[in-house]
mmCIF file of C-alpha atoms and ligand atoms in Angstrom:
data_model
loop_
_atom_site.group_PDB
_atom_site.id
_atom_site.type_symbol
_atom_site.label_atom_id
_atom_site.label_comp_id
_atom_site.label_asym_id
_atom_site.label_seq_id
_atom_site.Cartn_x
_atom_site.Cartn_y
_atom_site.Cartn_z
ATOM 1 C CA MET A 1357 80.929 102.093 114.332
ATOM 2 C CA ALA A 1358 83.443 104.104 111.875
ATOM 3 C CA VAL A 1359 84.690 102.139 109.103
ATOM 4 C CA LYS A 1360 87.886 100.984 111.126
ATOM 5 C CA GLU A 1361 89.808 100.248 107.415
ATOM 6 C CA LEU A 1362 89.615 103.779 106.484
ATOM 7 C CA GLU A 1363 92.510 104.721 109.269
ATOM 8 C CA LYS A 1364 95.295 102.968 106.987
ATOM 9 C CA PHE A 1365 93.737 104.720 103.902
ATOM 10 C CA TYR A 1366 95.852 107.804 102.482
ATOM 11 C CA PHE A 1367 93.623 110.476 101.085
ATOM 12 C CA SER A 1368 94.270 111.781 97.603
ATOM 13 C CA GLN A 1369 92.658 115.067 96.195
ATOM 14 C CA THR A 1370 90.550 112.737 94.031
ATOM 15 C CA ALA A 1371 89.298 110.852 97.296
ATOM 16 C CA ILE A 1372 88.450 113.948 99.240
ATOM 17 C CA LYS A 1373 86.996 115.933 96.384
ATOM 18 C CA THR A 1374 84.707 112.586 95.827
ATOM 19 C CA TYR A 1375 83.605 112.855 99.577
ATOM 20 C CA LEU A 1376 82.748 116.632 99.120
ATOM 21 C CA THR A 1377 80.911 115.857 96.050
ATOM 22 C CA CYS A 1378 78.693 113.085 97.769
ATOM 23 C CA PRO A 1379 79.587 110.803 100.523
ATOM 24 C CA LEU A 1380 77.993 107.920 99.214
ATOM 25 C CA ASP A 1381 79.809 107.933 96.094
ATOM 26 C CA PHE A 1382 83.039 107.821 98.249
ATOM 27 C CA ARG A 1383 81.717 104.987 100.164
ATOM 28 C CA SER A 1384 81.002 103.192 96.895
ATOM 29 C CA ARG A 1385 84.322 103.492 95.589
ATOM 30 C CA TYR A 1386 86.569 103.591 98.198
ATOM 31 C CA ILE A 1387 84.856 101.240 100.986
ATOM 32 C CA ASP A 1388 82.549 99.170 98.744
ATOM 33 C CA LYS A 1389 85.172 99.176 95.934
ATOM 34 C CA LEU A 1390 82.594 99.337 93.330
ATOM 35 C CA ILE A 1391 84.641 100.085 90.493
ATOM 36 C CA TRP A 1392 83.514 100.664 86.875
ATOM 37 C CA PRO A 1393 85.633 99.524 83.820
ATOM 38 C CA SER A 1394 87.540 102.546 82.172
ATOM 39 C CA GLY A 1395 85.221 104.142 79.375
ATOM 40 C CA TYR A 1396 82.056 102.943 81.278
ATOM 41 C CA ASN A 1397 79.301 105.725 80.301
ATOM 42 C CA LYS A 1398 81.498 107.675 78.115
ATOM 43 C CA THR A 1399 80.983 108.227 74.571
ATOM 44 C CA GLU A 1400 83.595 107.511 72.012
ATOM 45 C CA LYS A 1401 84.547 110.969 71.879
ATOM 46 C CA GLN A 1402 84.675 111.452 75.836
ATOM 47 C CA GLN A 1403 87.203 108.270 75.751
ATOM 48 C CA ALA A 1404 89.307 109.697 73.303
ATOM 49 C CA GLN A 1405 89.680 112.807 75.203
ATOM 50 C CA ILE A 1406 90.422 111.045 78.536
ATOM 51 C CA GLU A 1407 92.928 109.014 76.465
ATOM 52 C CA ARG A 1408 94.551 112.126 74.836
ATOM 53 C CA GLY A 1409 95.121 113.500 78.738
ATOM 54 C CA GLN A 1410 96.780 110.131 79.861
ATOM 55 C CA VAL A 1411 99.058 110.158 76.541
ATOM 56 C CA PHE A 1412 100.029 113.813 77.315
ATOM 57 C CA HIS A 1413 100.853 112.980 80.736
ATOM 58 C CA THR A 1414 102.985 110.395 79.924
ATOM 59 C CA LEU A 1415 104.976 112.231 77.356
ATOM 60 C CA ALA A 1416 105.278 115.122 79.950
ATOM 61 C CA ASN A 1417 106.953 112.562 82.503
ATOM 62 C CA ARG A 1418 109.399 111.206 80.005
ATOM 63 C CA TYR A 1419 110.111 114.850 78.561
ATOM 64 C CA PHE A 1420 111.295 115.870 82.231
ATOM 65 C CA LEU A 1421 113.048 112.435 82.948
ATOM 66 C CA GLY A 1422 114.836 113.061 79.537
ATOM 67 C CA ILE A 1423 113.744 109.965 78.115
ATOM 68 C CA GLY A 1424 112.872 110.839 74.346
ATOM 69 C CA SER A 1425 109.842 108.988 73.360
ATOM 70 C CA GLN A 1426 107.557 111.628 71.609
ATOM 71 C CA GLU A 1427 108.635 109.992 68.150
ATOM 72 C CA LYS A 1428 106.528 106.937 68.984
ATOM 73 C CA VAL A 1429 103.459 108.969 69.113
ATOM 74 C CA GLU A 1430 102.020 109.787 65.784
ATOM 75 C CA ALA A 1431 103.253 113.133 64.420
ATOM 76 C CA GLY A 1432 100.157 115.635 64.254
ATOM 77 C CA SER A 1433 98.142 113.971 66.967
ATOM 78 C CA GLU A 1434 96.916 116.187 69.640
ATOM 79 C CA ALA A 1435 98.971 114.271 72.337
ATOM 80 C CA ARG A 1436 102.114 115.067 70.390
ATOM 81 C CA ASP A 1437 101.157 118.640 69.753
ATOM 82 C CA TYR A 1438 100.288 119.083 73.598
ATOM 83 C CA LEU A 1439 103.980 117.855 73.960
ATOM 84 C CA GLU A 1440 105.563 120.399 71.787
ATOM 85 C CA ARG A 1441 103.536 123.290 73.248
ATOM 86 C CA LEU A 1442 104.845 122.144 76.656
ATOM 87 C CA LYS A 1443 108.358 122.025 75.369
ATOM 88 C CA ASP A 1444 107.818 125.943 74.352
ATOM 89 C CA TYR A 1445 106.106 126.742 77.408
ATOM 90 C CA LEU A 1446 109.067 125.083 80.010
ATOM 91 C CA PRO A 1447 112.112 124.207 78.349
ATOM 92 C CA VAL A 1448 114.385 122.019 80.488
ATOM 93 C CA GLU A 1449 117.067 124.155 81.813
ATOM 94 C CA ALA A 1450 120.497 123.293 83.660
ATOM 95 C CA GLY A 1451 120.587 123.682 87.270
ATOM 96 C CA ILE A 1452 116.822 122.932 87.965
ATOM 97 C CA ARG A 1453 115.907 119.848 89.609
ATOM 98 C CA TYR A 1454 112.460 118.462 87.790
ATOM 99 C CA LEU A 1455 110.577 115.649 89.565
ATOM 100 C CA PRO A 1456 107.824 114.494 87.306
ATOM 101 C CA GLU A 1457 105.140 112.207 88.485
ATOM 102 C CA TYR A 1458 106.225 112.533 92.073
ATOM 103 C CA GLU A 1459 104.423 110.844 94.994
ATOM 104 C CA LEU A 1460 104.780 112.100 98.540
ATOM 105 C CA ARG A 1461 103.016 110.884 101.628
ATOM 106 C CA TYR A 1462 101.742 112.440 104.768
ATOM 107 C CA ASN A 1463 101.200 110.293 108.117
ATOM 108 C CA GLN A 1464 100.793 112.409 111.340
ATOM 109 C CA ASP A 1465 98.063 112.692 114.062
ATOM 110 C CA GLY A 1466 96.197 110.078 112.510
ATOM 111 C CA VAL A 1467 95.808 111.778 109.254
ATOM 112 C CA ARG A 1468 96.859 110.272 106.049
ATOM 113 C CA LEU A 1469 97.300 111.997 102.907
ATOM 114 C CA MET A 1470 99.217 111.534 99.495
ATOM 115 C CA ALA A 1471 99.805 113.672 96.697
ATOM 116 C CA LYS A 1472 101.268 112.775 93.273
ATOM 117 C CA PHE A 1473 102.482 115.995 91.686
ATOM 118 C CA ASP A 1474 102.587 116.107 87.901
ATOM 119 C CA LEU A 1475 106.043 118.189 88.204
ATOM 120 C CA LEU A 1476 107.861 119.364 91.304
ATOM 121 C CA TYR A 1477 110.320 122.335 89.820
ATOM 122 C CA ILE A 1478 113.123 123.256 92.344
ATOM 123 C CA ASP A 1479 115.319 125.981 91.528
ATOM 124 C CA SER A 1480 117.782 125.868 94.736
ATOM 125 C CA GLU A 1481 119.853 128.622 93.488
ATOM 126 C CA ASN A 1482 117.109 131.255 93.371
ATOM 127 C CA GLY A 1483 114.953 129.417 96.242
ATOM 128 C CA GLU A 1484 111.891 128.897 93.647
ATOM 129 C CA VAL A 1485 109.830 126.011 94.297
ATOM 130 C CA ILE A 1486 106.971 125.307 91.962
ATOM 131 C CA ILE A 1487 104.385 122.731 91.778
ATOM 132 C CA TYR A 1488 103.250 122.154 88.191
ATOM 133 C CA ASP A 1489 99.724 120.513 87.278
ATOM 134 C CA TRP A 1490 98.711 119.719 83.796
ATOM 135 C CA LYS A 1491 95.211 120.166 82.920
ATOM 136 C CA THR A 1492 93.673 119.020 79.518
ATOM 137 C CA GLY A 1493 90.016 120.022 79.643
ATOM 138 C CA ASP A 1494 88.401 121.923 76.762
ATOM 139 C CA ASN A 1495 87.280 124.696 79.296
ATOM 140 C CA GLN A 1496 89.777 126.629 81.386
ATOM 141 C CA PRO A 1497 88.290 127.410 85.017
ATOM 142 C CA GLU A 1498 88.849 130.428 86.374
ATOM 143 C CA THR A 1499 91.630 131.254 89.038
ATOM 144 C CA SER A 1500 89.690 131.405 91.921
ATOM 145 C CA TYR A 1501 88.244 127.996 91.264
ATOM 146 C CA TYR A 1502 91.489 126.579 91.314
ATOM 147 C CA GLN A 1503 92.521 128.583 94.582
ATOM 148 C CA LYS A 1504 89.664 126.842 96.737
ATOM 149 C CA ASP A 1505 90.332 123.716 94.754
ATOM 150 C CA ILE A 1506 91.069 120.618 97.228
ATOM 151 C CA GLN A 1507 93.891 119.628 94.997
ATOM 152 C CA THR A 1508 95.901 123.066 95.427
ATOM 153 C CA ILE A 1509 95.121 123.070 99.291
ATOM 154 C CA LEU A 1510 96.543 119.463 99.610
ATOM 155 C CA TYR A 1511 99.335 119.531 97.199
ATOM 156 C CA GLN A 1512 100.924 122.624 98.768
ATOM 157 C CA PHE A 1513 100.471 121.459 102.385
ATOM 158 C CA ILE A 1514 102.005 118.045 101.861
ATOM 159 C CA LEU A 1515 104.855 119.492 100.054
ATOM 160 C CA VAL A 1516 105.606 121.901 102.787
ATOM 161 C CA GLU A 1517 105.313 119.289 105.402
ATOM 162 C CA VAL A 1518 107.175 116.475 103.986
ATOM 163 C CA GLY A 1519 109.268 117.717 101.188
ATOM 164 C CA GLU A 1520 111.950 119.180 103.389
ATOM 165 C CA ARG A 1521 114.789 116.801 101.460
ATOM 166 C CA TYR A 1522 113.842 118.321 98.273
ATOM 167 C CA LEU A 1523 113.351 121.741 99.250
ATOM 168 C CA PRO A 1524 116.224 124.484 99.341
ATOM 169 C CA ALA A 1525 117.735 125.669 102.291
ATOM 170 C CA ASP A 1526 116.055 128.161 104.307
ATOM 171 C CA PHE A 1527 112.677 127.662 102.301
ATOM 172 C CA LYS A 1528 109.389 129.385 103.398
ATOM 173 C CA PRO A 1529 105.850 128.563 102.443
ATOM 174 C CA GLY A 1530 105.987 131.943 100.637
ATOM 175 C CA ASP A 1531 108.440 130.430 98.357
ATOM 176 C CA LEU A 1532 106.266 127.900 97.061
ATOM 177 C CA LYS A 1533 103.643 128.488 94.206
ATOM 178 C CA MET A 1534 101.459 126.100 92.222
ATOM 179 C CA ILE A 1535 100.848 126.775 88.738
ATOM 180 C CA TYR A 1536 98.013 124.982 86.599
ATOM 181 C CA TRP A 1537 99.037 124.884 82.757
ATOM 182 C CA ASN A 1538 96.596 123.752 80.091
ATOM 183 C CA PRO A 1539 98.054 123.006 76.414
ATOM 184 C CA ASN A 1540 94.750 123.997 75.155
ATOM 185 C CA TYR A 1541 95.505 127.408 76.497
ATOM 186 C CA PRO A 1542 99.352 127.661 76.428
ATOM 187 C CA GLU A 1543 99.486 131.215 77.237
ATOM 188 C CA ILE A 1544 97.985 131.276 80.160
ATOM 189 C CA GLU A 1545 99.155 129.992 83.631
ATOM 190 C CA VAL A 1546 97.138 129.986 86.682
ATOM 191 C CA GLU A 1547 99.501 130.691 89.450
ATOM 192 C CA ILE A 1548 98.489 130.333 93.103
ATOM 193 C CA GLU A 1549 100.618 131.967 95.822
ATOM 194 C CA TYR A 1550 101.392 130.276 99.383
ATOM 195 C CA SER A 1551 101.998 131.351 102.702
ATOM 196 C CA LYS A 1552 102.750 130.487 106.307
ATOM 197 C CA LYS A 1553 99.018 131.609 107.169
ATOM 198 C CA GLN A 1554 97.511 129.663 104.256
ATOM 199 C CA HIS A 1555 99.481 126.629 105.267
ATOM 200 C CA GLN A 1556 97.790 126.591 108.708
ATOM 201 C CA GLU A 1557 94.455 127.317 107.255
ATOM 202 C CA ASN A 1558 95.042 124.571 104.822
ATOM 203 C CA LYS A 1559 96.126 122.138 107.646
ATOM 204 C CA ASN A 1560 92.808 122.846 110.050
ATOM 205 C CA TYR A 1561 90.708 122.340 106.995
ATOM 206 C CA LEU A 1562 92.484 118.938 105.909
ATOM 207 C CA TYR A 1563 92.239 117.794 109.355
ATOM 208 C CA ASN A 1564 88.602 118.623 110.016
ATOM 209 C CA ILE A 1565 87.639 117.040 106.797
ATOM 210 C CA ILE A 1566 89.780 113.456 107.598
ATOM 211 C CA GLU A 1567 88.450 113.491 111.068
ATOM 212 C CA GLU A 1568 84.801 113.861 109.802
ATOM 213 C CA ILE A 1569 85.196 110.840 107.576
ATOM 214 C CA LEU A 1570 87.116 108.694 110.251
ATOM 215 C CA GLU A 1571 84.407 109.392 112.404
ATOM 216 C CA LEU A 1572 81.313 108.376 110.034
ATOM 217 C CA GLU A 1573 79.587 105.104 110.375
ATOM 218 C CA TYR A 1574 78.977 103.049 107.317
ATOM 219 C CA ALA A 1575 75.342 103.960 107.038
ATOM 220 C CA GLU A 1576 75.653 107.571 107.794
ATOM 221 C CA TYR A 1577 77.516 108.058 104.182
ATOM 222 C CA ALA A 1578 74.100 107.555 102.759
ATOM 223 C CA GLU A 1579 72.103 109.895 104.658
ATOM 224 C CA LEU A 1580 74.785 112.979 103.616
ATOM 225 C CA THR A 1581 73.839 112.625 100.001
ATOM 226 C CA PRO A 1582 73.455 116.105 98.342
ATOM 227 C CA GLY A 1583 70.648 114.915 95.781
ATOM 228 C CA ASP A 1584 71.447 117.356 93.179
ATOM 229 C CA LYS A 1585 74.493 115.661 91.705
ATOM 230 C CA CYS A 1586 72.907 112.380 90.980
ATOM 231 C CA TYR A 1587 71.999 113.217 87.288
ATOM 232 C CA ARG A 1588 75.693 112.408 85.837
ATOM 233 C CA CYS A 1589 76.791 110.087 88.556
ATOM 234 C CA ASN A 1590 77.845 106.465 87.608
ATOM 235 C CA TYR A 1591 76.158 105.021 90.628
ATOM 236 C CA ARG A 1592 73.178 106.423 89.809
ATOM 237 C CA PRO A 1593 71.482 103.098 88.462
ATOM 238 C CA ILE A 1594 72.382 101.564 92.180
ATOM 239 C CA CYS A 1595 71.115 104.830 94.222
ATOM 240 C CA GLU A 1596 68.051 105.746 91.833
ATOM 241 C CA GLY A 1597 67.459 102.900 89.386
ATOM 242 C CA GLU A 1598 68.056 105.000 86.386
ATOM 243 C CA GLN A 1599 70.921 105.530 84.096
ATOM 244 C CA PRO A 1600 73.184 108.683 84.516
ATOM 245 C CA GLU A 1601 72.544 111.239 82.024
ATOM 246 C CA GLU A 1602 75.030 112.053 79.070
ATOM 247 C CA SER A 1603 77.228 115.385 80.291
ATOM 248 C CA PRO A 1604 80.335 116.806 78.914
ATOM 249 C CA VAL A 1605 83.796 115.748 80.464
ATOM 250 C CA VAL A 1606 84.935 118.242 82.916
ATOM 251 C CA GLU A 1607 88.384 118.384 84.424
ATOM 252 C CA ASP A 1608 87.653 116.449 87.378
ATOM 253 C CA ASP A 1609 86.751 113.452 85.474
ATOM 254 C CA LEU A 1610 89.797 113.588 83.463
ATOM 255 C CA ASP A 1611 91.894 113.839 86.849
ATOM 256 C CA LEU A 1612 89.601 110.971 88.332
ATOM 257 C CA ASP A 1613 90.063 108.745 85.218
ATOM 258 C CA LEU A 1614 94.050 109.203 85.873
ATOM 259 C CA ASP A 1615 93.979 108.124 89.460
ATOM 260 C CA TRP A 1616 91.558 105.436 88.750
ATOM 261 C CA GLU A 1617 93.921 103.847 86.209
ATOM 262 C CA MET A 1618 96.591 103.901 88.511
ATOM 263 C CA LEU A 1619 94.390 102.638 91.394
ATOM 264 C CA GLU A 1620 96.880 104.110 93.865
ATOM 265 C CA GLU A 1621 94.245 105.180 96.231
ATOM 266 C CA ILE A 1622 92.748 101.570 96.416
ATOM 267 C CA LYS A 1623 95.597 100.853 98.628
ATOM 268 C CA PHE A 1624 95.812 100.419 102.111
ATOM 269 C CA TYR A 1625 98.875 100.846 103.620
ATOM 270 C CA ASN A 1626 99.915 100.063 107.280
HETATM 271 S S1 SF4 B 1397 73.886 108.646 92.471
HETATM 272 FE FE1 SF4 B 1397 73.694 110.538 93.852
HETATM 273 S S2 SF4 B 1397 73.399 109.964 95.862
HETATM 274 FE FE2 SF4 B 1397 74.130 108.066 94.497
HETATM 275 S S3 SF4 B 1397 76.418 108.285 94.821
HETATM 276 FE FE3 SF4 B 1397 75.888 109.225 93.152
HETATM 277 S S4 SF4 B 1397 75.708 111.430 93.394
HETATM 278 FE FE4 SF4 B 1397 75.729 110.239 95.266
#
């Protein structure tokens, strides 16, 4: 029998990405709820990197809300430097609607999805809508990585589907773009366009994945493990009886930790 309670679960980009990486990892986190404490299996340096990203996201949120709080963050600290770079990159302008840390949910046809946008930028006068996402990793992935990334697929899909009340009149999917920006590379904008055709493809893709997950029986997750991702996985002691190997923090780890901190995805809704 499929895992019944997942029918009420809102899938985030991290949950879907976890499933795509290893279904057993997904089962451990979201069904068995085997949660490790913040900082587990991280070196001090890695933990500091994760915390820096979290502070930056908080500062960015307050900046776009118009709440000045940067003076509480140590001058000269990396998080403060990140904020200064963000202000240079995206100065707040009159006439633009900024919605930071904005969450939207989609619930249709038995498919439940959620997105928490770092920033929605809505310029109704010029019909421009941008989803901004802040990255803070040391490495800057290629545009092709972000084009295929589940976060891009999910975020653009959800905004077009359920963002109507925020979007300009006569809005079309082609008016939307998503921009990834990393204060470590302030000159680089990774911009992903959108279209009606892409929207339909994204819908098909998301529906297929969710349908696949909802049909899985509990035991089947363990049969679908890819086997080549275990060396750095936190569940390795359970699956293989060995400690995970030390490896550099990648952007997905930073996203996961932000997500994990909020524990938003662990909630189930009626
Ligand atoms: S150790 Fe391997 S099989 Fe087990 S959850 Fe992690 S990636 Fe999946």
